[in-house]
Each structure stands twice: as structure tokens, then as C-alpha cells.
Coordinates of C-alpha atoms and ligand atoms in Angstrom, one line a residue:
M1 CA -6.6 7.1 -16.4
K2 CA -3.0 6.9 -17.3
H3 CA -1.2 3.6 -17.2
I4 CA 2.3 2.9 -16.0
K5 CA 4.6 -0.1 -16.0
L6 CA 6.0 -1.7 -12.7
G7 CA 8.8 -3.6 -14.3
T8 CA 6.9 -5.4 -17.0
L9 CA 3.4 -5.2 -15.3
D10 CA 1.0 -2.8 -16.6
V11 CA -1.3 -1.0 -14.0
S12 CA -3.3 2.1 -13.6
R13 CA -1.1 4.7 -12.1
I14 CA -3.7 5.0 -9.1
G15 CA -4.6 1.7 -7.6
L16 CA -6.9 1.0 -4.8
G17 CA -6.0 -0.2 -1.4
S18 CA -8.6 -2.3 0.1
M19 CA -7.2 -3.2 3.6
G20 CA -9.4 -0.6 5.5
M21 CA -12.4 -2.5 4.3
N22 CA -11.7 -5.3 6.6
A23 CA -8.9 -4.3 8.9
F24 CA -6.9 -1.9 11.1
Y25 CA -9.1 1.4 10.7
T26 CA -12.5 2.7 12.3
G27 CA -15.5 1.5 10.7
H28 CA -13.9 -1.6 8.9
S29 CA -16.0 -4.7 8.2
Q30 CA -19.3 -2.8 8.8
D31 CA -20.5 -2.2 5.2
E32 CA -19.5 -4.8 2.8
V33 CA -22.0 -3.5 0.2
E34 CA -20.4 -0.1 0.1
S35 CA -17.0 -1.7 0.1
I36 CA -17.9 -3.8 -3.1
R37 CA -19.5 -0.7 -4.6
T38 CA -16.3 1.2 -4.0
I39 CA -14.1 -1.4 -5.8
H40 CA -16.6 -1.5 -8.7
R41 CA -16.7 2.3 -9.1
A42 CA -12.8 2.3 -9.0
F43 CA -12.7 -0.3 -11.9
D44 CA -15.4 1.9 -13.7
L45 CA -13.2 5.0 -13.3
G46 CA -10.3 3.1 -15.0
V47 CA -8.4 1.7 -11.9
T48 CA -7.1 -1.6 -12.9
F49 CA -4.9 -2.3 -9.7
I50 CA -6.3 -3.7 -6.4
D51 CA -4.3 -4.5 -3.3
T52 CA -5.0 -6.9 -0.5
A53 CA -3.0 -9.3 1.8
E54 CA -3.7 -12.7 3.5
V55 CA -3.3 -11.0 7.0
Y56 CA -5.9 -8.2 6.4
G57 CA -8.8 -9.5 8.5
P58 CA -7.0 -12.0 8.4
F59 CA -8.4 -13.6 5.4
T60 CA -11.6 -11.7 5.1
N61 CA -10.4 -9.0 3.0
E62 CA -9.0 -11.4 0.3
E63 CA -12.6 -12.9 0.2
L64 CA -14.2 -9.6 -0.2
V65 CA -11.8 -8.7 -3.1
G66 CA -12.3 -12.2 -4.6
R67 CA -16.2 -11.6 -4.7
A68 CA -15.6 -8.1 -6.0
V69 CA -13.5 -9.2 -9.0
K70 CA -15.3 -12.2 -9.8
R71 CA -16.8 -11.1 -13.2
R72 CA -13.9 -8.7 -14.0
R73 CA -10.9 -10.9 -13.2
D74 CA -9.2 -10.5 -16.5
E75 CA -9.5 -6.8 -16.6
V76 CA -7.7 -6.1 -13.4
V77 CA -4.3 -6.7 -11.5
V78 CA -4.9 -8.5 -8.2
A79 CA -2.0 -8.0 -5.8
T80 CA -1.8 -9.8 -2.4
K81 CA 0.8 -10.5 0.2
F82 CA 2.1 -13.3 2.3
G83 CA 4.5 -13.7 5.2
F84 CA 2.8 -12.2 8.4
L85 CA 1.1 -15.5 9.1
S86 CA 3.1 -18.8 9.6
H87 CA 1.9 -22.0 8.1
S88 CA 5.0 -24.0 9.1
G89 CA 4.5 -24.0 12.7
R90 CA 6.3 -21.0 13.7
A91 CA 5.0 -19.2 16.9
A92 CA 1.9 -17.0 16.3
G93 CA 3.3 -13.5 15.4
S94 CA 6.2 -14.8 13.7
L95 CA 7.1 -13.7 10.3
D96 CA 7.2 -16.6 8.0
S97 CA 8.5 -16.6 4.2
S98 CA 9.9 -20.1 4.5
P99 CA 9.1 -22.2 1.2
A100 CA 6.8 -24.4 3.1
S101 CA 4.7 -21.6 4.5
I102 CA 4.5 -20.0 1.2
R103 CA 3.3 -23.2 -0.5
T104 CA 0.2 -23.3 1.9
A105 CA -0.2 -19.4 1.8
V106 CA -0.5 -19.2 -1.9
E107 CA -3.1 -22.0 -2.0
G108 CA -5.3 -20.1 0.7
S109 CA -5.1 -16.8 -1.1
L110 CA -5.9 -18.2 -4.5
K111 CA -9.0 -19.9 -3.0
R112 CA -10.2 -16.9 -1.2
L113 CA -9.7 -14.6 -4.2
G114 CA -11.6 -17.2 -6.3
T115 CA -8.9 -17.1 -8.9
D116 CA -6.3 -19.5 -10.4
Y117 CA -3.5 -16.8 -10.7
I118 CA -2.3 -13.9 -8.5
D119 CA -1.0 -11.1 -10.7
L120 CA 1.5 -9.7 -8.1
Y121 CA 2.4 -11.7 -5.0
Y122 CA 4.4 -9.7 -2.5
Q123 CA 6.4 -10.9 0.6
H124 CA 4.9 -8.6 3.3
R125 CA 7.9 -8.2 5.5
V126 CA 11.4 -9.5 5.2
D127 CA 11.9 -12.7 7.3
P128 CA 15.1 -12.6 9.1
D129 CA 14.8 -16.4 9.7
T130 CA 14.7 -17.3 5.9
P131 CA 17.3 -16.3 3.4
I132 CA 15.7 -14.3 0.7
E133 CA 17.2 -16.6 -1.8
D134 CA 15.1 -19.6 -0.3
T135 CA 11.9 -17.4 -0.5
F136 CA 12.5 -16.3 -4.1
G137 CA 13.3 -19.7 -5.1
A138 CA 10.0 -20.9 -3.9
L139 CA 8.3 -17.9 -5.7
A140 CA 10.1 -18.6 -8.8
E141 CA 8.6 -22.1 -8.8
L142 CA 5.1 -20.7 -8.3
V143 CA 5.7 -18.4 -11.3
A144 CA 6.8 -21.3 -13.4
E145 CA 3.6 -23.2 -12.3
G146 CA 1.4 -20.2 -13.3
K147 CA 0.1 -19.5 -9.8
I148 CA 1.7 -16.1 -9.6
R149 CA 2.7 -13.8 -12.4
H150 CA 5.0 -11.2 -10.6
I151 CA 7.0 -11.0 -7.4
G152 CA 7.1 -8.1 -5.1
L153 CA 8.6 -7.1 -1.9
S154 CA 7.4 -4.8 0.8
E155 CA 9.6 -2.6 3.1
A156 CA 12.8 -4.5 1.9
G157 CA 16.0 -2.7 2.0
V158 CA 18.5 -2.3 -1.0
R159 CA 20.6 -5.3 0.0
T160 CA 17.7 -7.6 0.2
I161 CA 16.3 -6.1 -2.9
R162 CA 19.5 -6.8 -4.9
R163 CA 19.9 -10.4 -3.5
A164 CA 16.2 -11.2 -4.6
H165 CA 16.3 -9.7 -7.9
A166 CA 19.4 -11.9 -8.6
V167 CA 17.3 -15.0 -8.0
H168 CA 14.2 -13.7 -9.9
P169 CA 13.2 -10.3 -11.2
V170 CA 11.3 -8.1 -8.7
T171 CA 8.4 -6.3 -10.3
A172 CA 7.7 -4.0 -7.5
L173 CA 8.5 -2.7 -4.1
Q174 CA 5.7 -1.6 -1.8
S175 CA 6.8 0.5 0.9
E176 CA 5.2 3.5 2.8
Y177 CA 5.9 6.8 0.8
S178 CA 4.0 10.0 1.1
L179 CA 4.4 13.8 2.0
W180 CA 5.2 12.9 5.6
T181 CA 7.1 9.6 4.9
R182 CA 10.1 10.3 2.6
D183 CA 12.4 7.6 3.5
P184 CA 12.5 5.8 0.0
E185 CA 13.9 9.0 -1.6
E186 CA 17.3 8.5 0.2
E187 CA 18.5 5.3 -1.6
V188 CA 15.7 2.9 -2.4
L189 CA 14.3 4.7 -5.5
T190 CA 17.7 4.9 -7.0
V191 CA 18.3 1.2 -6.8
L192 CA 14.9 0.4 -7.9
R193 CA 15.5 2.6 -11.0
E194 CA 18.8 1.1 -11.7
L195 CA 17.2 -2.5 -11.7
G196 CA 14.0 -1.6 -13.4
I197 CA 11.7 -2.3 -10.4
G198 CA 8.4 -0.4 -10.0
F199 CA 7.4 1.3 -6.9
V200 CA 4.0 1.2 -5.1
P201 CA 3.6 3.8 -2.3
Y202 CA 1.3 2.5 0.5
S203 CA -0.5 4.7 2.9
P204 CA 0.0 7.7 0.3
L205 CA -2.5 9.7 2.4
G206 CA -0.6 9.1 5.6
H207 CA -3.3 6.6 6.7
G208 CA -6.0 9.5 6.1
F209 CA -4.2 12.1 8.1
L210 CA -3.0 14.2 5.2
T211 CA -6.5 14.7 3.9
G212 CA -7.0 17.0 7.0
Q213 CA -10.4 14.9 7.9
I214 CA -8.8 13.7 11.1
R215 CA -8.5 16.6 13.6
S216 CA -8.8 14.7 16.8
T217 CA -8.0 11.1 17.8
E218 CA -11.3 11.1 19.3
D219 CA -12.7 10.4 16.0
L220 CA -10.8 7.2 16.1
A221 CA -12.3 4.0 17.7
D222 CA -10.3 2.6 20.5
D223 CA -8.9 -0.4 18.3
D224 CA -8.0 1.8 15.4
W225 CA -4.3 1.0 14.5
R226 CA -3.6 4.6 14.2
K227 CA -4.0 4.9 18.0
T228 CA -0.6 2.8 18.3
N229 CA 1.2 5.0 15.8
P230 CA 3.5 7.5 17.2
R231 CA 2.5 10.3 14.8
F232 CA -1.2 10.0 16.0
M233 CA -0.3 10.3 19.8
G234 CA -0.3 13.2 22.1
E235 CA 2.0 16.3 21.2
N236 CA 3.1 14.6 18.0
F237 CA -0.7 14.7 16.8
Q238 CA -1.0 18.3 17.7
R239 CA 2.2 19.2 15.9
N240 CA 1.3 17.1 12.8
L241 CA -2.0 19.0 12.4
R242 CA 0.2 21.8 11.1
V243 CA 1.5 19.5 8.3
A244 CA -2.0 18.7 7.4
D245 CA -2.9 22.5 7.4
E246 CA 0.1 23.2 5.0
V247 CA -1.2 20.5 2.7
K248 CA -4.6 22.1 2.9
A249 CA -3.2 25.5 2.0
I250 CA -1.5 24.2 -1.2
A251 CA -4.5 22.3 -2.1
D252 CA -6.7 25.5 -1.9
E253 CA -4.1 27.1 -4.3
V254 CA -4.2 24.2 -6.8
G255 CA -8.1 24.0 -6.7
A256 CA -8.1 20.4 -5.4
T257 CA -8.5 18.6 -2.3
P258 CA -5.7 17.8 0.0
A259 CA -6.0 14.0 -0.7
Q260 CA -5.8 14.8 -4.5
V261 CA -2.7 16.9 -4.0
A262 CA -1.0 14.2 -1.8
L263 CA -1.5 11.9 -4.6
A264 CA -0.6 14.3 -7.5
W265 CA 2.7 15.0 -5.6
L266 CA 3.5 11.2 -5.5
L267 CA 2.6 10.7 -9.1
A268 CA 5.0 13.7 -10.0
Q269 CA 7.8 11.8 -8.6
G270 CA 8.0 9.5 -11.7
D271 CA 6.2 7.1 -14.2
D272 CA 7.3 4.0 -12.4
I273 CA 5.2 4.9 -9.2
A274 CA 1.7 3.7 -8.6
P275 CA 0.1 4.7 -5.4
I276 CA -2.7 2.8 -3.8
P277 CA -4.8 5.1 -1.7
G278 CA -7.2 3.1 0.6
T279 CA -10.8 3.8 1.0
K280 CA -14.1 1.9 1.6
R281 CA -16.4 4.8 0.3
V282 CA -17.6 5.5 -3.2
E283 CA -17.3 9.3 -3.0
R284 CA -13.6 9.1 -1.8
V285 CA -12.5 6.8 -4.6
E286 CA -14.1 9.1 -6.9
E287 CA -12.1 11.9 -5.3
N288 CA -8.9 10.1 -5.2
T289 CA -9.0 8.7 -8.6
A290 CA -9.5 12.3 -10.2
A291 CA -5.9 13.1 -8.8
D292 CA -4.8 11.6 -12.2
G293 CA -6.0 14.7 -13.8
I294 CA -4.0 17.0 -11.6
E295 CA -0.8 18.5 -12.8
L296 CA 1.1 20.3 -10.1
S297 CA 3.3 23.3 -11.0
T298 CA 7.2 23.2 -10.2
E299 CA 6.5 25.8 -7.5
Q300 CA 3.7 23.8 -6.1
I301 CA 5.7 20.5 -6.0
A302 CA 8.7 22.5 -4.2
K303 CA 6.4 23.8 -1.7
L304 CA 5.2 20.3 -1.0
D305 CA 8.8 18.9 -1.0
N306 CA 9.3 21.5 2.0
L307 CA 6.5 20.7 4.3
T308 CA 7.3 20.7 8.0
P309 CA 8.6 17.1 8.6
A310 CA 6.4 14.8 10.6
S311 CA 6.7 14.5 14.2
G312 CA 7.2 10.8 15.5
D313 CA 8.1 7.5 13.8
S314 CA 5.9 6.1 11.0
H315 CA 5.3 3.0 13.1
N316 CA 5.5 2.0 16.9
E317 CA 8.7 0.3 18.1
A318 CA 7.7 -3.2 17.2
G319 CA 6.6 -2.2 13.5
M320 CA 9.8 0.0 13.0
R321 CA 11.8 -3.1 13.7
L322 CA 10.2 -5.0 10.8
L323 CA 11.2 -2.4 8.2
E324 CA 14.7 -2.8 6.6
R325 CA 16.4 0.4 6.3
Ligands
NAP401 N1 2.7 -3.4 2.5 C1 2.3 -2.8 3.7 O1 2.7 -3.1 4.6 C2 1.2 -2.0 3.9 C3 0.7 -1.2 4.9 C4 -0.4 -0.4 4.9 C5 -1.1 -0.3 3.9 N2 -0.9 -1.1 2.8 C6 -1.8 -1.0 1.6 O2 -2.0 0.3 1.2 C7 -3.3 0.7 1.1 C8 -3.4 2.3 1.5 O3 -3.0 2.5 2.7 P1 -3.7 2.9 3.9 O4 -5.1 2.5 3.8 O5 -3.0 2.5 5.1 O6 -3.6 4.6 4.0 P2 -4.1 5.7 3.2 O7 -4.3 5.2 1.8 O8 -2.9 6.7 3.4 O9 -5.4 6.4 3.9 C9 -6.6 5.6 4.0 C10 -7.3 6.3 5.0 O10 -7.7 7.6 4.5 C11 -9.2 7.8 4.5 N3 -9.3 8.4 3.2 C12 -9.1 7.9 1.9 N4 -9.5 8.7 1.0 C13 -9.9 9.8 1.7 C14 -10.1 11.1 1.2 N5 -10.3 11.5 -0.1 N6 -10.7 12.0 2.2 C15 -10.5 11.7 3.4 N7 -10.1 10.6 3.9 C16 -9.8 9.6 3.1 C17 -9.8 6.3 4.5 O11 -11.0 6.3 5.2 P3 -12.2 5.7 4.5 O12 -12.0 4.2 4.2 O13 -13.4 5.6 5.6 O14 -12.5 6.4 3.3 C18 -8.7 5.6 5.3 O15 -9.0 5.8 6.7 C19 -4.1 -0.2 2.0 O16 -5.3 -0.4 1.8 C20 -3.1 -1.4 1.8 O17 -3.7 -2.2 0.8 C21 0.2 -1.9 2.8

């Protein structure tokens, strides 16, 4: 597995997203043994970058990751996130990146992860009620104390990225980026490269849709988060099946699976990009990790660049309001 640098942090260029093991998607929290086997298989295949968050579960996903990394802590980069849960008394559902909330959040994450340091600690969404300078001031103190080693942002816009980076170097931005979510190409990637900040695409498989395995929303449980996502609703869903079919046609040409092609396309965007495909299944982590060995031709990349655009926003209205654009 090839490695890249996010800022100064060395990671395998394909990571593992663990969110779906305990939250949001159909079948979560049902087979912890398989989830842990999936994490170990990823490590055996050379993945050194695992992604979780306080809010996944909440809490249970960090606990699971903590159990999985126990004997291999020094070999892997553990990334987690704070900010969706308030520990300073704000109303339930409020973002909270106040210094007081971060102080409590980090202690909880360290405990659940069974570690005394977090390699990469991201703010999960920009908090409109706390200046980013205050948030980064608190995070810089945690770096000085050795509790966290690197700082990241998620779905932050370029103005916030610049302001944060002026207080303490930002190691990585984690935002949605995939064949059907191209927003970071407009402005964000340019600014990250100017500042030497790495990029971690989340939902690189389009929440599974780009793999072509989801052909009907009937396949999803009633409480599956994707049922609230406009791209998975009604006519949008039917129209988007065409995008999945286009990816499949190119994958057939490449001699790879659609998931591998979706990942290989992201890898081709630069050596400062490390996607974190999510799965809770051993066979899929094997498939996804093998994308490291796939080289797309210029023509194949051009075809993928020109897929039919997705129908529907990438989040529902409330979710879109939390994304800085
Ligand atoms: N910063 C943020 O706000 C944010 C938001 C969302 C996600 N994330 C992070 O990004 C990670 C990845 O994103 P994601 O999980 O939302 O979406 P994703 O990686 O685009 O897709 C995951 C979905 O695809 C399925 N899948 C995975 N590999 C597959 C394959 N080879 N063939 C067919 N289906 C496959 C998974 O099902 P199975 O599990 O059943 O295999 C799961 O339902 C998360 O785990 C999380 O760590 C961060």
C-alpha cells in the first residue's frame, strides 16, 4: 500500500471509515466480530489510517475502534472528531466547539479509544457560535499537552481554513468528495495545496451508491440515514441509477469493480489525498484496499470526470446548512 503525507502526517493512501459499523447505515451494530475482523484485515493489508468520531453511535464506534487497535496502537493513525455533541450545556443538537466542550470531549474520546493520544483530531462541523480562533487555541493547547498530535477540519470553507491555519497548522480537511460530489474542486483543493494541507475525502463511494449495489431504496432499513438524503429519494434515486451504471461500464472496461474505480479516480486527483471508504465487511475491505493497485488511463479519468452529474443535494436541508461553502 502506498503512503502519502497529509501535511506532515504519514498515512496509507487508502484508509478505513468505521462509521457504518455502529451508526447511520443498514445493519450497523449487528456484528461486532466481523467489524473488528474488518479493521484487522485492513491493517494486515497495509491500511494505517482509521476514521471514527465521538458522535458515531454516539460513543460506541470509538469504543469498537479502541478495542480493535489495542495491540497495534503504534502502527496506526487514529483519527476522531468532536463538535456534534455539546459538553458545555448547549441545547441537544447544537454544534459545540467551545474550548470547554472540547476539553471534556477529548477526555472521553481518549478513554473510549483506550489511548493516551489521538493522531488526528478533527472539528466535525464549523461551530457558528465559537470563533475558530478560540477552537484552535484550545486544540493547540491539547497538542502542547500531547493529547492530540494533529488537527483537522471537516466541511470547512476556505475562509475558516485560512483563519484556523493562522493559529495552528491544519493537517487535513475531511469533506465529502467523490465521483458524484465534486464541490471541493472549485476552490477548496487549491487553497489546501497553497497551505500544504492534506485532503481526506469522506463517503468516497457515495454512501455505497456508486458501487452499483444499491438498486432500490427498499434495500435500506427504515432508519437508514440515506433515506433522508435527497439523492436516495424518489425520482432523484431513479435518475442517479444512471450514474452508477456509467461507473459500472467504465469499471468493466478497466477490469475492476465500480468501488475500485471510484477510489482509483480519487487517488488520481493527487498525492495529498487519502480517501476513507467505509465498510464493515472483510471481503469489501479487501476489494476496496486493492484499488491502490489500479492505474486509470487518461481517457478513463476523462470519462469519469464527465459522468452525468448527480440529481439532488448531497444532504437534506438541515445537513446542507452545516456545510460551509
Ligand atoms: N466528516 C464527516 O462529516 C463524515 C461524514 C460521513 C462519513 N464520514 C467518514 O467517512 C467514512 C466513509 O464514508 P461513508 O461510510 O459515509 O460512505 P462510503 O465509504 O462512500 O460508502 C460506505 C457504504 O458502502 C458500502 N460499501 C463499502 N464498500 C463496498 C463495496 N466494495 N461494494 C459495495 N458496497 C460497499 C458499505 O456497506 P457495508 O458496510 O455493508 O460494506 C456502506 O454502506 C465513514 O465511515 C466515516 O468515517 C465522515
